[in-house]
Amino acid sequence: NLIKLLAKAGIAAERSCESVSVLPSTLNFATDPNDDLYCPGVDDPPSPGLVNSIRNGWIEGNSIICVNRGTKEAPVAFIVAGRSRKKGADIVNVERAEQGLDPMRVDIVFCSADEAYRIMLLENNKQERSPLFNARRWQQHKRVVARRLGKASLNDSEKIEARKEFAELIEVSESAIASWETMLEAPPEVLAMVDRKEIS
């Protein structure tokens, strides 16, 4: 049924165990910082090692996890976890097209909309990230919690609860999160130096 629904949406899919196989170019990911599924590393290119693995026919990790942001009749697959694999496969498919080869496909599985944010957060926590990256994730988490509560921003007690939740989700201390929040008060030029790893 899922394959037929994807076909109706113009996405050719094939059955592969519990997942479906699609062209990576048909997958989307969040680029708006206000989106719950936005990740601060969204513009990061895939590592050369990952691209080379895909080039050799091996895609790291499990299926790309997606959430349907369309309808049941016309699915729109948004990536929850696996952006780098999608980007790497896109690069390899450009190479394959130049060589006259058929494009490679990627396996995807769907999660529920309720699970999507938590999965995205946990999957991105598997990689070592800079304090600035994590500070930006904390900013995003506050926005997500505020939207969940139907508010524009959090009051002090709500922020404390959000901090506890975030600390538990990504397994860090609440004091570390407080330090990240303080760091974000630095001038943009200082944060840019942190981003470039010119200062710790």
Short mmCIF file of N, CA and C in Angstrom, two decimals, residues 24-196:
data_model
loop_
_atom_site.label_atom_id
_atom_site.label_comp_id
_atom_site.label_asym_id
_atom_site.label_seq_id
_atom_site.Cartn_x
_atom_site.Cartn_y
_atom_site.Cartn_z
N PRO A 24 17.00 9.01 -3.78
CA PRO A 24 17.26 9.99 -2.71
C PRO A 24 16.80 11.40 -3.07
N SER A 25 16.75 11.71 -4.36
CA SER A 25 16.34 13.05 -4.78
C SER A 25 14.88 13.35 -4.46
N THR A 26 14.10 12.31 -4.15
CA THR A 26 12.68 12.52 -3.83
C THR A 26 12.46 12.85 -2.35
N LEU A 27 13.53 12.79 -1.56
CA LEU A 27 13.41 13.04 -0.12
C LEU A 27 13.68 14.50 0.21
N ASN A 28 13.02 15.00 1.23
CA ASN A 28 13.16 16.39 1.67
C ASN A 28 13.71 16.43 3.08
N PHE A 29 14.30 17.58 3.45
CA PHE A 29 14.66 17.79 4.86
C PHE A 29 14.42 19.24 5.23
N ALA A 30 14.23 19.48 6.52
CA ALA A 30 13.87 20.81 7.02
C ALA A 30 15.06 21.76 6.93
N THR A 31 14.82 22.95 6.37
CA THR A 31 15.87 23.97 6.29
C THR A 31 15.48 25.24 7.06
N ASP A 32 14.27 25.27 7.58
CA ASP A 32 13.79 26.43 8.34
C ASP A 32 14.13 26.24 9.81
N PRO A 33 14.91 27.15 10.41
CA PRO A 33 15.27 27.00 11.82
C PRO A 33 14.08 26.89 12.77
N ASN A 34 12.90 27.34 12.33
CA ASN A 34 11.71 27.25 13.17
C ASN A 34 11.01 25.90 13.06
N ASP A 35 11.49 25.05 12.17
CA ASP A 35 10.89 23.73 11.97
C ASP A 35 11.37 22.78 13.06
N ASP A 36 10.48 21.97 13.62
CA ASP A 36 10.86 21.01 14.66
C ASP A 36 11.95 20.05 14.19
N LEU A 37 11.98 19.74 12.89
CA LEU A 37 12.95 18.78 12.37
C LEU A 37 14.23 19.44 11.86
N TYR A 38 14.36 20.75 12.08
CA TYR A 38 15.58 21.45 11.66
C TYR A 38 16.75 21.01 12.53
N CYS A 39 17.90 20.84 11.91
CA CYS A 39 19.12 20.51 12.64
C CYS A 39 20.16 21.58 12.30
N PRO A 40 20.87 22.14 13.30
CA PRO A 40 21.87 23.18 13.02
C PRO A 40 22.93 22.77 12.00
N GLY A 41 23.16 21.48 11.83
CA GLY A 41 24.16 21.02 10.87
C GLY A 41 23.58 20.72 9.49
N VAL A 42 22.41 21.29 9.19
CA VAL A 42 21.70 20.94 7.96
C VAL A 42 22.51 21.22 6.70
N ASP A 43 23.38 22.24 6.74
CA ASP A 43 24.16 22.59 5.55
C ASP A 43 25.50 21.87 5.46
N ASP A 44 25.82 21.08 6.48
CA ASP A 44 27.10 20.36 6.46
C ASP A 44 27.12 19.34 5.32
N PRO A 45 28.23 19.29 4.56
CA PRO A 45 28.32 18.28 3.50
C PRO A 45 28.57 16.90 4.10
N PRO A 46 28.23 15.84 3.38
CA PRO A 46 28.54 14.50 3.87
C PRO A 46 30.05 14.30 3.89
N SER A 47 30.54 13.48 4.78
CA SER A 47 31.98 13.25 4.86
C SER A 47 32.46 12.50 3.61
N PRO A 48 33.71 12.75 3.19
CA PRO A 48 34.26 12.01 2.04
C PRO A 48 34.20 10.51 2.25
N GLY A 49 34.41 10.07 3.50
CA GLY A 49 34.37 8.63 3.78
C GLY A 49 32.99 8.04 3.54
N LEU A 50 31.94 8.79 3.94
CA LEU A 50 30.58 8.32 3.73
C LEU A 50 30.26 8.26 2.24
N VAL A 51 30.66 9.32 1.52
CA VAL A 51 30.41 9.35 0.07
C VAL A 51 31.11 8.18 -0.61
N ASN A 52 32.33 7.90 -0.18
CA ASN A 52 33.07 6.79 -0.79
C ASN A 52 32.42 5.45 -0.47
N SER A 53 31.91 5.31 0.75
CA SER A 53 31.20 4.07 1.11
C SER A 53 29.97 3.88 0.23
N ILE A 54 29.22 4.96 0.02
CA ILE A 54 28.02 4.89 -0.82
C ILE A 54 28.43 4.59 -2.26
N ARG A 55 29.50 5.21 -2.69
CA ARG A 55 30.01 4.98 -4.05
C ARG A 55 30.33 3.50 -4.27
N ASN A 56 30.79 2.85 -3.21
CA ASN A 56 31.15 1.43 -3.30
C ASN A 56 29.97 0.51 -3.00
N GLY A 57 28.78 1.11 -2.89
CA GLY A 57 27.58 0.28 -2.74
C GLY A 57 27.17 -0.01 -1.33
N TRP A 58 27.75 0.68 -0.38
CA TRP A 58 27.40 0.41 1.02
C TRP A 58 26.96 1.72 1.67
N ILE A 59 25.73 1.76 2.17
CA ILE A 59 25.24 2.95 2.86
C ILE A 59 25.26 2.70 4.35
N GLU A 60 25.98 3.58 5.04
CA GLU A 60 26.20 3.44 6.47
C GLU A 60 24.89 3.48 7.26
N GLY A 61 24.78 2.62 8.25
CA GLY A 61 23.63 2.66 9.15
C GLY A 61 22.39 2.00 8.60
N ASN A 62 21.31 2.22 9.26
CA ASN A 62 20.04 1.63 8.87
C ASN A 62 19.34 2.47 7.83
N SER A 63 18.10 2.13 7.55
CA SER A 63 17.31 2.89 6.59
C SER A 63 17.18 4.35 7.04
N ILE A 64 17.00 5.24 6.08
CA ILE A 64 16.74 6.64 6.38
C ILE A 64 15.35 6.73 6.99
N ILE A 65 15.26 7.39 8.14
CA ILE A 65 13.97 7.51 8.82
C ILE A 65 13.28 8.79 8.36
N CYS A 66 12.04 8.66 7.95
CA CYS A 66 11.28 9.80 7.43
C CYS A 66 9.94 9.92 8.15
N VAL A 67 9.33 11.08 7.99
CA VAL A 67 7.97 11.30 8.46
C VAL A 67 7.17 11.81 7.26
N ASN A 68 5.93 11.42 7.18
CA ASN A 68 5.08 11.84 6.06
C ASN A 68 4.45 13.19 6.38
N ARG A 69 4.82 14.21 5.61
CA ARG A 69 4.24 15.54 5.80
C ARG A 69 3.24 15.87 4.70
N GLY A 70 2.86 14.87 3.98
CA GLY A 70 1.80 15.05 3.00
C GLY A 70 0.54 14.43 3.55
N THR A 71 -0.19 13.77 2.70
CA THR A 71 -1.40 13.07 3.12
C THR A 71 -1.18 11.58 2.91
N LYS A 72 -2.13 10.80 3.35
CA LYS A 72 -2.04 9.35 3.14
C LYS A 72 -2.06 9.04 1.65
N GLU A 73 -2.84 9.83 0.91
CA GLU A 73 -2.95 9.60 -0.53
C GLU A 73 -1.76 10.17 -1.30
N ALA A 74 -1.17 11.22 -0.78
CA ALA A 74 -0.04 11.87 -1.47
C ALA A 74 1.08 12.15 -0.47
N PRO A 75 1.87 11.11 -0.11
CA PRO A 75 2.92 11.28 0.90
C PRO A 75 4.02 12.24 0.44
N VAL A 76 4.56 12.98 1.41
CA VAL A 76 5.74 13.81 1.18
C VAL A 76 6.74 13.41 2.26
N ALA A 77 7.81 12.74 1.86
CA ALA A 77 8.77 12.19 2.83
C ALA A 77 9.78 13.24 3.26
N PHE A 78 9.78 13.56 4.57
CA PHE A 78 10.77 14.47 5.16
C PHE A 78 11.70 13.65 6.05
N ILE A 79 12.99 13.88 5.88
CA ILE A 79 13.98 13.10 6.62
C ILE A 79 14.01 13.51 8.09
N VAL A 80 13.94 12.51 8.95
CA VAL A 80 14.08 12.70 10.39
C VAL A 80 15.52 12.38 10.79
N ALA A 81 16.07 11.32 10.22
CA ALA A 81 17.46 10.92 10.48
C ALA A 81 18.03 10.30 9.22
N GLY A 82 19.14 10.86 8.75
CA GLY A 82 19.79 10.31 7.56
C GLY A 82 20.05 11.34 6.47
N ARG A 83 20.11 12.63 6.85
CA ARG A 83 20.35 13.67 5.83
C ARG A 83 21.67 13.45 5.10
N SER A 84 22.72 13.09 5.84
CA SER A 84 24.04 12.91 5.22
C SER A 84 24.02 11.76 4.21
N ARG A 85 23.27 10.71 4.53
CA ARG A 85 23.18 9.59 3.58
C ARG A 85 22.45 10.01 2.32
N LYS A 86 21.40 10.82 2.45
CA LYS A 86 20.68 11.33 1.29
C LYS A 86 21.60 12.21 0.45
N LYS A 87 22.34 13.12 1.11
CA LYS A 87 23.25 14.02 0.39
C LYS A 87 24.36 13.24 -0.30
N GLY A 88 24.90 12.23 0.40
CA GLY A 88 25.96 11.41 -0.20
C GLY A 88 25.46 10.64 -1.40
N ALA A 89 24.26 10.08 -1.27
CA ALA A 89 23.67 9.33 -2.39
C ALA A 89 23.39 10.25 -3.57
N ASP A 90 22.98 11.49 -3.30
CA ASP A 90 22.76 12.46 -4.38
C ASP A 90 24.05 12.72 -5.14
N ILE A 91 25.15 12.88 -4.41
CA ILE A 91 26.46 13.12 -5.04
C ILE A 91 26.84 11.94 -5.92
N VAL A 92 26.67 10.74 -5.38
CA VAL A 92 27.02 9.53 -6.13
C VAL A 92 26.15 9.40 -7.37
N ASN A 93 24.88 9.77 -7.27
CA ASN A 93 23.99 9.65 -8.42
C ASN A 93 24.33 10.63 -9.54
N VAL A 94 24.89 11.78 -9.19
CA VAL A 94 25.39 12.70 -10.22
C VAL A 94 26.53 12.03 -10.97
N GLU A 95 27.43 11.39 -10.23
CA GLU A 95 28.55 10.67 -10.85
C GLU A 95 28.05 9.53 -11.73
N ARG A 96 27.06 8.80 -11.22
CA ARG A 96 26.53 7.66 -11.98
C ARG A 96 25.85 8.13 -13.27
N ALA A 97 25.17 9.26 -13.20
CA ALA A 97 24.53 9.79 -14.41
C ALA A 97 25.57 10.15 -15.46
N GLU A 98 26.70 10.73 -15.02
CA GLU A 98 27.78 11.08 -15.95
C GLU A 98 28.40 9.84 -16.58
N GLN A 99 28.32 8.72 -15.86
CA GLN A 99 28.88 7.46 -16.37
C GLN A 99 27.84 6.64 -17.13
N GLY A 100 26.63 7.18 -17.25
CA GLY A 100 25.56 6.46 -17.96
C GLY A 100 24.98 5.31 -17.17
N LEU A 101 25.13 5.34 -15.84
CA LEU A 101 24.62 4.27 -14.99
C LEU A 101 23.28 4.65 -14.37
N ASP A 102 22.49 3.66 -14.02
CA ASP A 102 21.23 3.91 -13.34
C ASP A 102 21.50 4.49 -11.95
N PRO A 103 20.62 5.36 -11.47
CA PRO A 103 20.82 5.93 -10.13
C PRO A 103 20.63 4.89 -9.04
N MET A 104 21.36 5.08 -7.94
CA MET A 104 21.17 4.20 -6.80
C MET A 104 19.97 4.68 -5.98
N ARG A 105 19.39 3.78 -5.23
CA ARG A 105 18.23 4.09 -4.42
C ARG A 105 18.60 3.94 -2.94
N VAL A 106 17.77 4.49 -2.08
CA VAL A 106 18.00 4.37 -0.64
C VAL A 106 16.75 3.79 0.01
N ASP A 107 16.94 3.06 1.09
CA ASP A 107 15.82 2.49 1.84
C ASP A 107 15.32 3.52 2.86
N ILE A 108 14.01 3.66 2.95
CA ILE A 108 13.43 4.55 3.94
C ILE A 108 12.37 3.81 4.75
N VAL A 109 12.21 4.24 5.99
CA VAL A 109 11.10 3.77 6.83
C VAL A 109 10.43 5.02 7.40
N PHE A 110 9.14 4.91 7.68
CA PHE A 110 8.41 6.04 8.21
C PHE A 110 8.18 5.89 9.72
N CYS A 111 8.32 7.01 10.43
CA CYS A 111 7.95 7.04 11.85
C CYS A 111 6.73 7.95 11.98
N SER A 112 6.15 7.98 13.14
CA SER A 112 4.98 8.84 13.34
C SER A 112 5.44 10.28 13.57
N ALA A 113 4.54 11.22 13.33
CA ALA A 113 4.85 12.63 13.55
C ALA A 113 5.18 12.89 15.02
N ASP A 114 4.55 12.15 15.92
CA ASP A 114 4.80 12.32 17.35
C ASP A 114 6.21 11.89 17.74
N GLU A 115 6.74 10.91 17.02
CA GLU A 115 8.07 10.38 17.34
C GLU A 115 9.19 11.17 16.66
N ALA A 116 8.86 11.91 15.62
CA ALA A 116 9.88 12.46 14.71
C ALA A 116 10.91 13.34 15.41
N TYR A 117 10.47 14.30 16.22
CA TYR A 117 11.42 15.23 16.85
C TYR A 117 12.38 14.50 17.78
N ARG A 118 11.84 13.61 18.60
CA ARG A 118 12.69 12.87 19.55
C ARG A 118 13.71 12.00 18.80
N ILE A 119 13.28 11.33 17.74
CA ILE A 119 14.20 10.51 16.94
C ILE A 119 15.29 11.38 16.33
N MET A 120 14.89 12.53 15.77
CA MET A 120 15.87 13.43 15.16
C MET A 120 16.92 13.86 16.18
N LEU A 121 16.46 14.20 17.37
CA LEU A 121 17.38 14.66 18.42
C LEU A 121 18.33 13.55 18.84
N LEU A 122 17.80 12.35 19.05
CA LEU A 122 18.63 11.23 19.50
C LEU A 122 19.61 10.78 18.42
N GLU A 123 19.17 10.75 17.16
CA GLU A 123 20.06 10.34 16.08
C GLU A 123 21.22 11.31 15.90
N ASN A 124 20.93 12.61 16.01
CA ASN A 124 21.99 13.60 15.86
C ASN A 124 22.92 13.63 17.06
N ASN A 125 22.47 13.06 18.18
CA ASN A 125 23.30 13.03 19.37
C ASN A 125 24.35 11.92 19.32
N LYS A 126 24.26 11.05 18.32
CA LYS A 126 25.22 9.95 18.20
C LYS A 126 26.59 10.45 17.74
N GLN A 127 26.60 11.63 17.11
CA GLN A 127 27.85 12.18 16.61
C GLN A 127 28.42 13.19 17.60
N GLU A 128 29.75 13.30 17.62
CA GLU A 128 30.37 14.29 18.49
C GLU A 128 30.11 15.68 17.91
N ARG A 129 29.56 16.57 18.73
CA ARG A 129 29.19 17.90 18.25
C ARG A 129 29.88 18.97 19.08
N SER A 130 30.04 20.14 18.48
CA SER A 130 30.67 21.26 19.18
C SER A 130 29.69 21.86 20.18
N PRO A 131 30.20 22.56 21.20
CA PRO A 131 29.31 23.22 22.15
C PRO A 131 28.37 24.22 21.46
N LEU A 132 28.84 24.89 20.42
CA LEU A 132 27.99 25.85 19.72
C LEU A 132 26.84 25.14 18.99
N PHE A 133 27.13 24.00 18.40
CA PHE A 133 26.07 23.20 17.76
C PHE A 133 25.02 22.82 18.79
N ASN A 134 25.48 22.34 19.95
CA ASN A 134 24.55 21.92 20.99
C ASN A 134 23.77 23.11 21.56
N ALA A 135 24.43 24.26 21.64
CA ALA A 135 23.74 25.46 22.13
C ALA A 135 22.61 25.84 21.18
N ARG A 136 22.84 25.70 19.89
CA ARG A 136 21.80 26.01 18.91
C ARG A 136 20.67 24.97 18.96
N ARG A 137 21.04 23.73 19.26
CA ARG A 137 19.99 22.70 19.43
C ARG A 137 19.12 23.03 20.65
N TRP A 138 19.76 23.54 21.70
CA TRP A 138 19.01 23.92 22.90
C TRP A 138 18.04 25.06 22.57
N GLN A 139 18.49 26.03 21.79
CA GLN A 139 17.60 27.12 21.36
C GLN A 139 16.39 26.55 20.63
N GLN A 140 16.67 25.59 19.73
CA GLN A 140 15.59 24.97 18.97
C GLN A 140 14.63 24.24 19.91
N HIS A 141 15.19 23.54 20.90
CA HIS A 141 14.33 22.77 21.82
C HIS A 141 13.38 23.70 22.56
N LYS A 142 13.85 24.86 22.96
CA LYS A 142 12.97 25.82 23.64
C LYS A 142 11.83 26.25 22.72
N ARG A 143 12.14 26.44 21.43
CA ARG A 143 11.09 26.82 20.47
C ARG A 143 10.07 25.69 20.32
N VAL A 144 10.58 24.44 20.26
CA VAL A 144 9.69 23.28 20.11
C VAL A 144 8.76 23.17 21.31
N VAL A 145 9.32 23.32 22.51
CA VAL A 145 8.51 23.21 23.73
C VAL A 145 7.48 24.34 23.78
N ALA A 146 7.91 25.54 23.41
CA ALA A 146 6.98 26.68 23.42
C ALA A 146 5.81 26.43 22.46
N ARG A 147 6.12 25.90 21.27
CA ARG A 147 5.04 25.60 20.32
C ARG A 147 4.11 24.52 20.88
N ARG A 148 4.72 23.54 21.55
CA ARG A 148 3.94 22.47 22.14
C ARG A 148 2.95 23.03 23.17
N LEU A 149 3.37 24.09 23.87
CA LEU A 149 2.53 24.72 24.88
C LEU A 149 1.64 25.82 24.30
N GLY A 150 1.81 26.08 23.00
CA GLY A 150 1.01 27.13 22.35
C GLY A 150 1.42 28.53 22.76
N LYS A 151 2.73 28.71 23.04
CA LYS A 151 3.22 30.01 23.50
C LYS A 151 4.33 30.51 22.58
N ALA A 152 4.57 31.81 22.62
CA ALA A 152 5.64 32.41 21.82
C ALA A 152 7.00 32.16 22.45
N SER A 153 7.06 32.12 23.77
CA SER A 153 8.31 31.87 24.49
C SER A 153 7.99 31.25 25.84
N LEU A 154 9.03 30.78 26.51
CA LEU A 154 8.85 30.10 27.80
C LEU A 154 9.11 31.04 28.96
N ASN A 155 8.35 30.87 30.03
CA ASN A 155 8.68 31.62 31.25
C ASN A 155 9.79 30.86 31.98
N ASP A 156 10.24 31.40 33.09
CA ASP A 156 11.40 30.81 33.78
C ASP A 156 11.16 29.37 34.23
N SER A 157 9.99 29.09 34.81
CA SER A 157 9.72 27.73 35.29
C SER A 157 9.60 26.75 34.13
N GLU A 158 9.00 27.19 33.02
CA GLU A 158 8.88 26.34 31.84
C GLU A 158 10.25 26.07 31.22
N LYS A 159 11.11 27.07 31.28
CA LYS A 159 12.46 26.90 30.75
C LYS A 159 13.24 25.88 31.58
N ILE A 160 13.04 25.90 32.89
CA ILE A 160 13.71 24.93 33.77
C ILE A 160 13.25 23.52 33.43
N GLU A 161 11.95 23.33 33.21
CA GLU A 161 11.43 22.01 32.84
C GLU A 161 11.95 21.58 31.48
N ALA A 162 12.01 22.53 30.54
CA ALA A 162 12.53 22.21 29.20
C ALA A 162 14.00 21.82 29.27
N ARG A 163 14.74 22.48 30.15
CA ARG A 163 16.16 22.17 30.31
C ARG A 163 16.35 20.77 30.87
N LYS A 164 15.51 20.40 31.85
CA LYS A 164 15.58 19.04 32.41
C LYS A 164 15.29 18.00 31.34
N GLU A 165 14.26 18.26 30.53
CA GLU A 165 13.88 17.33 29.46
C GLU A 165 15.01 17.19 28.44
N PHE A 166 15.58 18.32 28.04
CA PHE A 166 16.66 18.31 27.04
C PHE A 166 17.90 17.60 27.58
N ALA A 167 18.23 17.87 28.84
CA ALA A 167 19.39 17.23 29.47
C ALA A 167 19.23 15.72 29.48
N GLU A 168 18.01 15.27 29.77
CA GLU A 168 17.75 13.82 29.79
C GLU A 168 17.82 13.23 28.39
N LEU A 169 17.27 13.95 27.42
CA LEU A 169 17.24 13.44 26.04
C LEU A 169 18.64 13.24 25.47
N ILE A 170 19.52 14.24 25.67
CA ILE A 170 20.84 14.14 25.03
C ILE A 170 21.94 13.75 26.03
N GLU A 171 21.52 13.44 27.27
CA GLU A 171 22.43 12.90 28.29
C GLU A 171 23.58 13.85 28.60
N VAL A 172 23.23 15.08 28.97
CA VAL A 172 24.23 16.04 29.45
C VAL A 172 23.71 16.63 30.76
N SER A 173 24.57 17.35 31.46
CA SER A 173 24.15 17.98 32.70
C SER A 173 23.40 19.28 32.41
N GLU A 174 22.54 19.66 33.31
CA GLU A 174 21.82 20.92 33.16
C GLU A 174 22.77 22.10 33.23
N SER A 175 23.88 21.96 33.96
CA SER A 175 24.85 23.05 34.05
C SER A 175 25.54 23.28 32.70
N ALA A 176 25.73 22.18 31.93
CA ALA A 176 26.31 22.32 30.59
C ALA A 176 25.38 23.13 29.70
N ILE A 177 24.08 22.86 29.80
CA ILE A 177 23.10 23.59 29.00
C ILE A 177 23.10 25.06 29.39
N ALA A 178 23.20 25.33 30.70
CA ALA A 178 23.26 26.72 31.16
C ALA A 178 24.49 27.42 30.59
N SER A 179 25.61 26.72 30.50
CA SER A 179 26.83 27.29 29.92
C SER A 179 26.64 27.59 28.43
N TRP A 180 25.96 26.67 27.72
CA TRP A 180 25.70 26.91 26.29
C TRP A 180 24.85 28.16 26.11
N GLU A 181 23.86 28.32 27.00
CA GLU A 181 22.97 29.48 26.88
C GLU A 181 23.75 30.77 27.10
N THR A 182 24.66 30.75 28.07
CA THR A 182 25.50 31.92 28.32
C THR A 182 26.40 32.21 27.12
N MET A 183 26.93 31.16 26.52
CA MET A 183 27.81 31.33 25.36
C MET A 183 27.09 32.05 24.21
N LEU A 184 25.81 31.77 24.05
CA LEU A 184 25.06 32.37 22.95
C LEU A 184 24.86 33.87 23.12
N GLU A 185 25.17 34.40 24.31
CA GLU A 185 25.06 35.83 24.55
C GLU A 185 26.29 36.57 24.03
N ALA A 186 27.31 35.83 23.60
CA ALA A 186 28.53 36.46 23.07
C ALA A 186 28.22 37.14 21.73
N PRO A 187 29.01 38.13 21.34
CA PRO A 187 28.80 38.82 20.05
C PRO A 187 28.93 37.84 18.89
N PRO A 188 28.25 38.12 17.78
CA PRO A 188 28.28 37.22 16.61
C PRO A 188 29.69 36.91 16.12
N GLU A 189 30.59 37.92 16.18
CA GLU A 189 31.95 37.68 15.69
C GLU A 189 32.69 36.67 16.56
N VAL A 190 32.37 36.65 17.86
CA VAL A 190 32.99 35.68 18.77
C VAL A 190 32.44 34.28 18.48
N LEU A 191 31.12 34.19 18.28
CA LEU A 191 30.50 32.90 17.96
C LEU A 191 31.05 32.37 16.64
N ALA A 192 31.31 33.26 15.69
CA ALA A 192 31.88 32.82 14.41
C ALA A 192 33.27 32.24 14.63
N MET A 193 34.04 32.81 15.55
CA MET A 193 35.37 32.28 15.85
C MET A 193 35.27 30.91 16.52
N VAL A 194 34.24 30.74 17.38
CA VAL A 194 34.01 29.44 18.00
C VAL A 194 33.65 28.42 16.92
N ASP A 195 32.78 28.83 15.99
CA ASP A 195 32.35 27.96 14.90
C ASP A 195 33.53 27.50 14.05
N ARG A 196 34.49 28.42 13.85
CA ARG A 196 35.69 28.09 13.05
C ARG A 196 36.76 27.41 13.88
#
